[in-house]
Amino acid sequence: MPEDHAHGRLGARPVPDPPGAPWPAGVSALDPGGGAEVLLAVPPGEPAPCPLLVFFHGAGGEPRQSLAAVAGHAAARGAAVLAPRSGAATWDLIAGSVGRDVAVLDAALAQVAERLPVSRCAVAGFSDGASYALSLGAANGDLFEAALAFSPGFAAPPVRVGRPRVWITHGTDDRVLPVDRCGRRVVAAFTAAGHDVTYDEFDGGHVVRPEGVAAALGWWLGPA
């Protein structure tokens, strides 16, 4: 495994003018190797450079759940969504050994860079996926301009590169990852580390709210 993957670093860089024929609109399955599952949702319309959102599911989840949560809102904003599946029940960082899931994502991003015109990149996720998004986002601020976290438990960047903007939302009635021990502490940590942090606390539990997705995308991309 490349040393950079063991430190959470991604080498692939999507570009506005890829060399290959564009991916069609709709959902396509990528083949990053090793039997890994990664889905790419491309917005409708003529091929043009678009924002790319990488979204990590929660523990025990899968890519179609990620797309169900965010792809519709993303498509309405002209953004593509890249949704990988974790190699185990949750992401490698949470399981204790960074590398395998980072390598899969890097291979998928390399495929994206061949065929999808991309204007900007952000990373997001729910629950364990939110913790992973914050951690990889902080480790790859030279790729991701923003990290969007829905009900994160923690953040543990293997390294820190740049200071991407951070958006976090958390429910006050979350029984899985309580807000006082999780969301609020994560906000304080990223603020102390010098990131531009926006925090959206809501009345509710451990969920991804459609209005939260719309708010997060509006924060990242600006007004519709």
XYZ file of N, CA and C in Angstrom:
672
model
N 0.843 -1.189 0.000
C 0.000 0.000 0.000
C 0.887 1.252 0.000
N 0.632 2.226 -0.899
C 1.437 3.447 -0.895
C 1.384 4.131 0.469
N 2.504 4.702 0.869
C 2.572 5.341 2.178
C 1.536 6.448 2.313
N 1.273 7.192 1.235
C 0.305 8.283 1.316
C -1.079 7.775 1.689
N -1.478 6.611 1.170
C -2.788 6.066 1.527
C -2.839 5.727 3.012
N -1.755 5.259 3.579
C -1.705 4.948 4.999
C -1.814 6.204 5.860
N -1.578 7.368 5.249
C -1.732 8.636 5.953
C -2.988 9.383 5.505
N -3.868 8.682 4.796
C -5.119 9.300 4.390
C -5.034 10.230 3.207
N -3.920 10.201 2.494
C -3.709 11.155 1.400
C -4.177 10.576 0.067
N -4.822 11.443 -0.717
C -5.326 11.090 -2.046
C -4.487 11.772 -3.116
N -4.145 11.012 -4.173
C -3.303 11.566 -5.221
C -4.053 11.990 -6.470
N -5.204 11.361 -6.760
C -5.961 11.670 -7.970
C -6.548 13.074 -7.886
N -6.630 13.731 -9.030
C -7.160 15.087 -9.086
C -8.107 15.221 -10.280
N -9.419 15.220 -10.058
C -10.354 15.494 -11.146
C -10.082 16.866 -11.752
N -10.373 17.005 -13.040
C -10.036 18.220 -13.779
C -11.235 18.688 -14.604
N -11.251 19.953 -15.041
C -12.371 20.455 -15.841
C -12.415 19.905 -17.264
N -11.270 19.414 -17.758
C -11.212 18.967 -19.162
C -10.587 17.571 -19.256
N -11.325 16.531 -18.837
C -10.774 15.168 -18.862
C -10.566 14.688 -20.291
N -9.667 13.722 -20.473
C -9.347 13.272 -21.836
C -10.381 12.342 -22.450
N -11.143 11.617 -21.631
C -12.043 10.600 -22.162
C -13.446 11.095 -22.426
N -14.241 10.239 -23.059
C -15.646 10.554 -23.319
C -16.386 10.696 -21.995
N -17.249 11.697 -21.868
C -17.901 11.959 -20.573
C -18.778 10.802 -20.105
N -18.842 10.623 -18.784
C -19.802 9.688 -18.214
C -21.204 10.166 -18.555
N -22.132 9.265 -18.853
C -23.508 9.686 -19.141
C -24.218 10.152 -17.872
N -25.273 10.947 -18.069
C -26.094 11.340 -16.929
C -26.738 10.103 -16.304
N -26.974 10.166 -15.004
C -27.528 9.022 -14.288
C -26.474 8.341 -13.447
N -26.786 7.153 -12.976
C -25.904 6.418 -12.056
C -25.096 5.378 -12.819
N -23.782 5.401 -12.631
C -22.871 4.419 -13.231
C -22.069 3.752 -12.127
N -21.754 2.484 -12.323
C -20.887 1.751 -11.392
C -19.448 1.844 -11.883
N -18.555 2.306 -11.034
C -17.135 2.353 -11.373
C -16.480 1.034 -10.991
N -15.267 0.837 -11.476
C -14.533 -0.394 -11.171
C -13.137 -0.031 -10.677
N -13.026 0.321 -9.381
C -11.717 0.698 -8.856
C -10.821 -0.488 -8.543
N -11.316 -1.713 -8.755
C -10.513 -2.904 -8.512
C -10.800 -3.539 -7.166
N -10.440 -4.813 -7.049
C -10.576 -5.517 -5.790
C -12.001 -5.810 -5.383
N -12.928 -5.726 -6.316
C -14.320 -5.995 -5.990
C -15.012 -4.884 -5.237
N -14.382 -3.721 -5.129
C -14.973 -2.611 -4.391
C -16.159 -2.026 -5.154
N -17.151 -1.569 -4.414
C -18.341 -0.967 -5.026
C -18.289 0.547 -4.888
N -18.370 1.236 -6.024
C -18.412 2.694 -6.041
C -19.409 3.116 -7.102
N -20.333 4.002 -6.743
C -21.313 4.515 -7.684
C -21.053 5.994 -7.950
N -21.310 6.399 -9.192
C -21.167 7.794 -9.598
C -22.492 8.264 -10.165
N -23.057 9.316 -9.569
C -24.297 9.911 -10.065
C -23.959 11.220 -10.761
N -24.232 11.266 -12.063
C -23.915 12.428 -12.887
C -25.202 13.210 -13.150
N -25.205 14.536 -12.970
C -26.432 15.312 -13.157
C -26.840 15.372 -14.628
N -28.119 15.636 -14.904
C -28.570 15.743 -16.293
C -28.012 16.993 -16.966
N -28.120 17.010 -18.289
C -27.646 18.164 -19.049
C -26.426 17.851 -19.878
N -26.056 18.796 -20.705
C -24.864 18.644 -21.526
C -23.612 18.606 -20.651
N -22.620 17.769 -21.027
C -21.397 17.694 -20.223
C -20.728 19.057 -20.077
N -20.440 19.416 -18.849
C -19.756 20.666 -18.521
C -19.139 20.502 -17.144
N -18.101 21.257 -16.837
C -17.486 21.115 -15.514
C -18.509 21.318 -14.400
N -18.573 20.346 -13.482
C -19.575 20.375 -12.420
C -18.906 20.135 -11.068
N -19.558 20.566 -9.983
C -19.036 20.228 -8.658
C -19.146 18.727 -8.422
N -18.194 18.189 -7.666
C -18.198 16.769 -7.307
C -18.231 16.642 -5.792
N -19.239 15.908 -5.293
C -19.364 15.637 -3.865
C -19.088 14.159 -3.613
N -18.061 13.860 -2.845
C -17.793 12.496 -2.379
C -18.601 12.297 -1.097
N -19.419 11.227 -1.044
C -20.274 11.022 0.131
C -20.054 9.628 0.701
N -19.767 9.580 2.025
C -19.526 8.327 2.743
C -20.758 7.946 3.567
N -21.233 6.713 3.399
C -22.383 6.222 4.151
C -22.020 5.981 5.621
N -23.042 5.742 6.452
C -22.821 5.392 7.845
C -22.447 3.929 8.000
N -22.133 3.518 9.218
C -21.749 2.129 9.486
C -22.847 1.175 9.031
N -22.449 0.131 8.310
C -23.400 -0.847 7.808
C -24.184 -0.396 6.600
N -23.865 0.775 6.072
C -24.589 1.309 4.922
C -24.008 0.861 3.601
N -24.517 1.455 2.527
C -24.022 1.124 1.197
C -24.259 2.314 0.257
N -23.617 2.303 -0.919
C -23.633 3.482 -1.780
C -25.017 3.965 -2.186
N -25.953 3.066 -2.412
C -27.277 3.526 -2.844
C -27.990 4.309 -1.745
N -27.690 4.017 -0.502
C -28.235 4.829 0.576
C -27.667 6.251 0.516
N -26.385 6.352 0.204
C -25.770 7.671 0.049
C -26.462 8.459 -1.054
N -26.663 7.800 -2.204
C -27.296 8.486 -3.327
C -28.736 8.857 -3.000
N -29.441 7.979 -2.287
C -30.824 8.286 -1.921
C -30.888 9.528 -1.041
N -29.869 9.724 -0.216
C -29.869 10.855 0.714
C -29.533 12.175 0.034
N -28.607 12.146 -0.933
C -28.088 13.431 -1.428
C -28.132 13.631 -2.936
N -28.258 12.567 -3.732
C -28.074 12.720 -5.187
C -29.148 13.588 -5.826
N -30.391 13.490 -5.352
C -31.444 14.310 -5.936
C -31.188 15.791 -5.736
N -30.834 16.163 -4.515
C -30.523 17.563 -4.228
C -29.282 18.006 -5.015
N -28.294 17.113 -5.092
C -27.075 17.454 -5.829
C -27.374 17.672 -7.309
N -28.163 16.774 -7.900
C -28.500 16.908 -9.314
C -29.210 18.226 -9.580
N -30.082 18.642 -8.659
C -30.793 19.906 -8.828
C -29.842 21.096 -8.819
N -28.677 20.925 -8.196
C -27.653 21.975 -8.181
C -26.581 21.744 -9.238
N -26.781 20.735 -10.099
C -25.813 20.449 -11.153
C -24.541 19.807 -10.655
N -24.620 19.107 -9.519
C -23.435 18.484 -8.928
C -23.480 16.971 -9.089
N -22.322 16.367 -9.265
C -22.181 14.910 -9.308
C -21.887 14.401 -7.900
N -22.215 13.123 -7.661
C -21.950 12.495 -6.367
C -21.191 11.197 -6.592
N -20.091 11.029 -5.868
C -19.310 9.799 -5.881
C -19.532 9.095 -4.547
N -20.065 7.855 -4.592
C -20.462 7.149 -3.373
C -19.769 5.799 -3.290
N -18.698 5.687 -2.508
C -18.028 4.391 -2.321
C -18.654 3.589 -1.186
N -18.355 2.291 -1.150
C -18.735 1.426 -0.034
C -17.487 1.120 0.803
N -17.635 1.131 2.102
C -16.509 0.786 2.970
C -16.148 -0.687 2.799
N -14.864 -1.004 2.969
C -14.418 -2.375 2.784
C -14.898 -3.314 3.864
N -15.123 -2.787 5.064
C -15.660 -3.574 6.181
C -16.994 -2.953 6.584
N -17.467 -3.274 7.784
C -18.749 -2.747 8.225
C -18.732 -1.229 8.354
N -17.543 -0.663 8.572
C -17.397 0.781 8.597
C -16.063 1.149 7.967
N -15.722 2.427 7.985
C -14.559 2.926 7.249
C -13.255 2.598 7.958
N -12.179 2.499 7.170
C -10.917 1.992 7.706
C -10.396 2.814 8.886
N -10.562 4.123 8.863
C -10.088 4.953 9.966
C -10.792 4.589 11.268
N -12.118 4.386 11.201
C -12.880 4.046 12.394
C -12.497 2.652 12.868
N -12.212 1.755 11.906
C -11.822 0.385 12.249
C -10.393 0.307 12.775
N -9.598 1.378 12.590
C -8.295 1.443 13.220
C -7.084 1.343 12.334
N -7.263 1.190 10.998
C -6.110 1.056 10.113
C -6.409 1.732 8.784
N -5.947 2.963 8.630
C -6.226 3.736 7.420
C -5.480 3.150 6.234
N -6.138 3.111 5.079
C -5.436 2.718 3.858
C -6.304 2.094 2.803
N -7.020 1.015 3.131
C -7.754 0.288 2.107
C -8.836 1.148 1.469
N -9.664 1.793 2.283
C -10.742 2.609 1.738
C -10.200 3.862 1.055
N -9.089 4.386 1.542
C -8.450 5.533 0.894
C -7.975 5.136 -0.503
N -7.377 3.944 -0.617
C -6.902 3.467 -1.916
C -8.047 3.283 -2.901
N -9.168 2.735 -2.430
C -10.336 2.562 -3.302
C -10.849 3.915 -3.780
N -10.955 4.864 -2.874
C -11.422 6.193 -3.260
C -10.461 6.841 -4.249
N -9.170 6.687 -4.026
C -8.184 7.270 -4.938
C -8.331 6.680 -6.346
N -8.523 5.357 -6.427
C -8.708 4.711 -7.727
C -9.991 5.191 -8.396
N -11.052 5.373 -7.616
C -12.311 5.864 -8.177
C -12.157 7.307 -8.661
N -11.482 8.133 -7.896
C -11.257 9.514 -8.318
C -10.414 9.579 -9.587
N -9.482 8.641 -9.733
C -8.685 8.595 -10.959
C -9.569 8.272 -12.161
N -10.559 7.386 -11.974
C -11.496 7.099 -13.067
C -12.375 8.307 -13.370
N -12.805 8.992 -12.338
C -13.571 10.221 -12.538
C -12.751 11.224 -13.343
N -11.475 11.352 -13.001
C -10.612 12.323 -13.669
C -10.432 12.028 -15.152
N -10.684 10.789 -15.551
C -10.547 10.430 -16.963
C -11.752 10.860 -17.798
N -12.955 10.968 -17.151
C -14.153 11.116 -17.980
C -15.170 12.144 -17.499
N -15.053 12.641 -16.263
C -16.044 13.595 -15.778
C -15.401 14.965 -15.596
N -15.897 15.986 -16.297
C -15.364 17.331 -16.075
C -15.799 17.865 -14.708
N -14.846 18.238 -13.881
C -15.115 18.634 -12.500
C -14.556 20.034 -12.257
N -15.375 20.869 -11.632
C -14.965 22.240 -11.358
C -14.456 22.446 -9.936
N -14.969 21.654 -8.982
C -14.582 21.799 -7.577
C -15.003 20.534 -6.836
N -14.386 20.277 -5.679
C -14.636 19.027 -4.948
C -14.897 19.309 -3.470
N -15.829 18.528 -2.912
C -16.063 18.533 -1.471
C -16.296 17.099 -1.034
N -16.192 16.869 0.266
C -16.379 15.535 0.826
C -17.425 15.624 1.929
N -18.261 14.584 2.031
C -19.356 14.612 2.991
C -19.647 13.201 3.482
N -20.499 13.097 4.507
C -20.889 11.785 4.991
C -21.840 11.879 6.153
N -22.395 10.719 6.507
C -23.349 10.605 7.617
C -22.801 9.674 8.691
N -22.896 10.092 9.957
C -22.528 9.255 11.090
C -21.041 8.858 11.021
N -20.716 7.563 10.976
C -19.309 7.183 10.790
C -18.752 7.781 9.508
N -19.585 7.873 8.483
C -19.152 8.488 7.227
C -18.861 9.967 7.381
N -19.581 10.642 8.294
C -19.301 12.050 8.568
C -17.957 12.200 9.273
N -17.683 11.309 10.224
C -16.371 11.318 10.888
C -15.262 11.090 9.867
N -15.515 10.181 8.926
C -14.515 9.883 7.895
C -14.337 11.070 6.962
N -15.442 11.720 6.593
C -15.363 12.869 5.700
C -14.562 14.007 6.328
N -14.807 14.280 7.596
C -14.060 15.332 8.272
C -12.575 14.993 8.363
N -12.296 13.719 8.630
C -10.892 13.292 8.784
C -10.151 13.337 7.458
N -10.751 12.773 6.402
C -10.089 12.809 5.093
C -10.101 14.214 4.504
N -11.151 14.973 4.791
C -11.188 16.344 4.299
C -10.045 17.169 4.848
N -9.799 17.050 6.151
C -8.705 17.800 6.767
C -7.344 17.315 6.286
N -7.264 16.045 5.874
C -6.003 15.494 5.370
C -5.774 15.823 3.901
N -6.814 16.325 3.220
C -6.716 16.575 1.780
C -7.324 17.927 1.406
N -6.946 18.951 2.157
C -7.435 20.283 1.859
C -6.955 20.833 0.533
N -5.986 20.175 -0.073
C -5.534 20.574 -1.412
C -6.409 19.978 -2.509
N -7.337 19.109 -2.142
C -8.304 18.532 -3.084
C -9.720 18.981 -2.740
N -10.109 18.833 -1.483
C -11.462 19.160 -1.045
C -11.490 20.574 -0.464
N -12.313 21.424 -1.054
C -12.420 22.786 -0.534
C -13.341 22.863 0.674
N -14.148 21.807 0.875
C -15.103 21.815 1.974
C -15.386 20.395 2.441
N -15.778 20.283 3.719
C -16.221 19.009 4.300
C -17.582 19.234 4.938
N -18.551 18.376 4.586
C -19.931 18.499 5.050
C -20.256 17.263 5.889
N -20.576 17.450 7.160
C -20.730 16.319 8.072
C -22.120 16.297 8.691
N -22.821 15.180 8.484
C -24.142 14.977 9.041
C -24.034 14.030 10.240
N -24.150 14.576 11.443
C -24.111 13.808 12.694
C -22.808 13.032 12.882
N -21.667 13.720 12.893
C -20.396 13.017 13.084
C -20.177 12.607 14.541
N -19.325 11.590 14.723
C -18.956 11.176 16.064
C -17.671 11.823 16.540
N -16.718 11.993 15.610
C -15.411 12.537 15.950
C -14.697 12.880 14.655
N -13.491 13.371 14.765
C -12.610 13.545 13.610
C -11.189 13.259 14.064
N -10.448 12.500 13.238
C -9.064 12.152 13.568
C -8.245 12.177 12.287
N -7.953 13.360 11.742
C -7.159 13.431 10.505
C -5.800 12.771 10.687
N -5.410 11.820 9.811
C -4.087 11.203 9.923
C -2.978 12.228 9.752
N -3.212 13.216 8.871
C -2.341 14.376 8.696
C -3.264 15.564 8.434
N -2.711 16.752 8.406
C -3.493 17.932 8.045
C -2.825 18.665 6.888
N -3.595 18.884 5.827
C -3.108 19.609 4.655
C -4.162 20.646 4.294
N -3.842 21.914 4.443
C -4.796 22.966 4.168
C -5.853 23.070 5.249
N -6.804 23.985 5.032
C -7.901 24.176 5.989
C -9.215 24.317 5.220
N -9.792 23.207 4.769
C -11.082 23.294 4.076
C -12.161 23.857 4.999
N -13.130 24.529 4.391
C -14.294 24.970 5.156
C -15.047 23.746 5.682
N -15.720 23.921 6.808
C -16.398 22.797 7.463
C -17.846 23.188 7.775
N -18.769 22.290 7.410
C -20.196 22.445 7.746
C -20.625 21.200 8.497
N -21.210 21.391 9.677
C -21.617 20.270 10.525
C -23.059 20.482 10.967
N -23.856 19.421 10.902
C -25.204 19.444 11.451
C -25.376 18.265 12.401
N -26.140 18.479 13.476
C -26.320 17.418 14.470
C -27.644 17.630 15.187
N -28.341 16.538 15.451
C -29.622 16.599 16.136
C -29.479 16.599 17.641
N -30.299 17.411 18.315
C -30.212 17.503 19.776
C -30.742 16.247 20.465
N -31.520 15.434 19.725
C -32.066 14.200 20.304
C -31.375 12.949 19.766
N -30.158 13.103 19.276
C -29.408 11.975 18.729
C -29.058 11.005 19.859
N -29.586 9.783 19.787
C -29.303 8.774 20.812
C -28.120 7.880 20.418
N -27.694 7.959 19.155
C -26.589 7.123 18.680
C -25.254 7.809 18.949
N -25.145 9.058 18.523
C -23.948 9.868 18.750
C -24.414 11.169 19.406
N -24.495 11.207 20.725
C -25.063 12.371 21.413
C -24.356 13.676 21.053
N -25.156 14.711 20.857
C -24.643 15.965 20.322
C -23.609 16.615 21.237
N -23.792 16.499 22.547
C -22.859 17.179 23.442
C -21.485 16.532 23.441
N -21.435 15.206 23.232
C -20.149 14.494 23.212
C -19.569 14.382 21.811
N -20.361 14.702 20.797
C -19.907 14.476 19.411
C -19.921 15.768 18.603
N -21.073 16.137 18.080
C -21.128 17.290 17.181
C -20.525 18.549 17.766
N -20.909 18.886 18.991
C -20.407 20.132 19.581
C -18.905 20.089 19.827
N -18.401 18.934 20.227
C -16.948 18.808 20.450
C -16.181 18.888 19.129
N -16.742 18.291 18.088
C -16.080 18.340 16.784
C -16.028 19.778 16.270
N -17.134 20.503 16.433
C -17.164 21.906 16.035
C -16.083 22.698 16.764
N -15.983 22.491 18.068
C -14.977 23.217 18.858
C -13.566 22.887 18.403
N -13.315 21.607 18.076
C -11.972 21.193 17.658
C -11.586 21.818 16.322
N -12.499 21.822 15.360
C -12.176 22.400 14.051
C -12.064 23.925 14.128
N -12.864 24.528 14.970
C -12.746 25.973 15.156
C -11.389 26.319 15.757
N -10.973 25.546 16.755
C -9.680 25.782 17.394
C -8.527 25.553 16.429
N -8.724 24.654 15.440
C -7.670 24.369 14.459
C -7.624 25.398 13.335
N -8.507 26.388 13.381
C -8.438 27.478 12.418
C -9.306 27.325 11.181
N -10.232 26.350 11.188
C -11.130 26.179 10.049
C -12.308 27.152 10.142
N -12.839 27.510 8.994
C -14.082 28.264 8.913
C -15.222 27.262 9.100
N -15.903 27.293 10.258
C -16.894 26.274 10.619
C -18.291 26.882 10.685
N -19.241 26.212 10.042
C -20.655 26.548 10.167
C -21.355 25.370 10.835
N -22.151 25.655 11.862
C -22.797 24.598 12.644
C -24.305 24.781 12.615
N -25.014 23.711 12.280
C -26.474 23.712 12.190
C -27.017 22.641 13.130
N -27.493 23.062 14.298
C -28.057 22.122 15.260
C -29.578 22.117 15.100
N -30.183 20.921 15.114
C -31.621 20.837 14.863
C -32.300 19.944 15.900
N -33.606 20.107 16.014
C -34.413 19.256 16.895
C -34.697 17.950 16.165
N -34.063 16.868 16.588
C -34.252 15.592 15.913
C -33.178 14.601 16.305
N -33.233 13.427 15.676
C -32.344 12.341 16.046
C -31.202 12.134 15.076
N -30.827 10.858 14.902
C -29.658 10.481 14.115
C -30.096 10.231 12.669
N -30.267 11.315 11.931
C -30.841 11.239 10.592
C -30.165 12.240 9.663
N -30.322 11.978 8.354
C -29.981 12.973 7.332
C -31.293 13.589 6.866
N -31.496 14.859 7.161
C -32.731 15.539 6.785
C -32.612 16.127 5.383
N -33.648 15.998 4.565
C -33.599 16.630 3.240
C -33.294 18.123 3.318
N -33.897 18.807 4.293
C -33.627 20.240 4.409
C -32.185 20.502 4.835
N -31.603 19.555 5.569
C -30.198 19.678 5.933
C -29.288 19.522 4.732
N -29.632 18.578 3.849
C -28.849 18.399 2.613
C -28.930 19.654 1.759
N -30.130 20.200 1.600
C -30.290 21.418 0.806
C -29.488 22.570 1.413
N -29.516 22.675 2.740
C -28.760 23.738 3.401
C -27.262 23.548 3.226
N -26.801 22.314 3.340
C -25.369 22.037 3.195
C -24.885 22.372 1.786
N -25.660 21.966 0.780
C -25.262 22.261 -0.599
C -25.303 23.756 -0.879
N -26.302 24.448 -0.310
C -26.354 25.884 -0.476
C -25.172 26.578 0.171
N -24.763 26.069 1.343
C -23.580 26.612 2.007
C -22.342 26.413 1.161
N -22.204 25.216 0.575
C -21.019 24.914 -0.230
C -21.037 25.641 -1.571
N -22.135 25.548 -2.279
C -22.182 26.033 -3.661
C -22.703 27.449 -3.815
N -23.297 27.987 -2.761
C -23.888 29.313 -2.862
C -25.370 29.213 -3.210
N -26.063 30.344 -3.277
C -27.497 30.328 -3.579
C -27.794 29.668 -4.913
N -28.927 28.962 -4.979
C -29.331 28.288 -6.225
C -29.668 29.313 -7.294
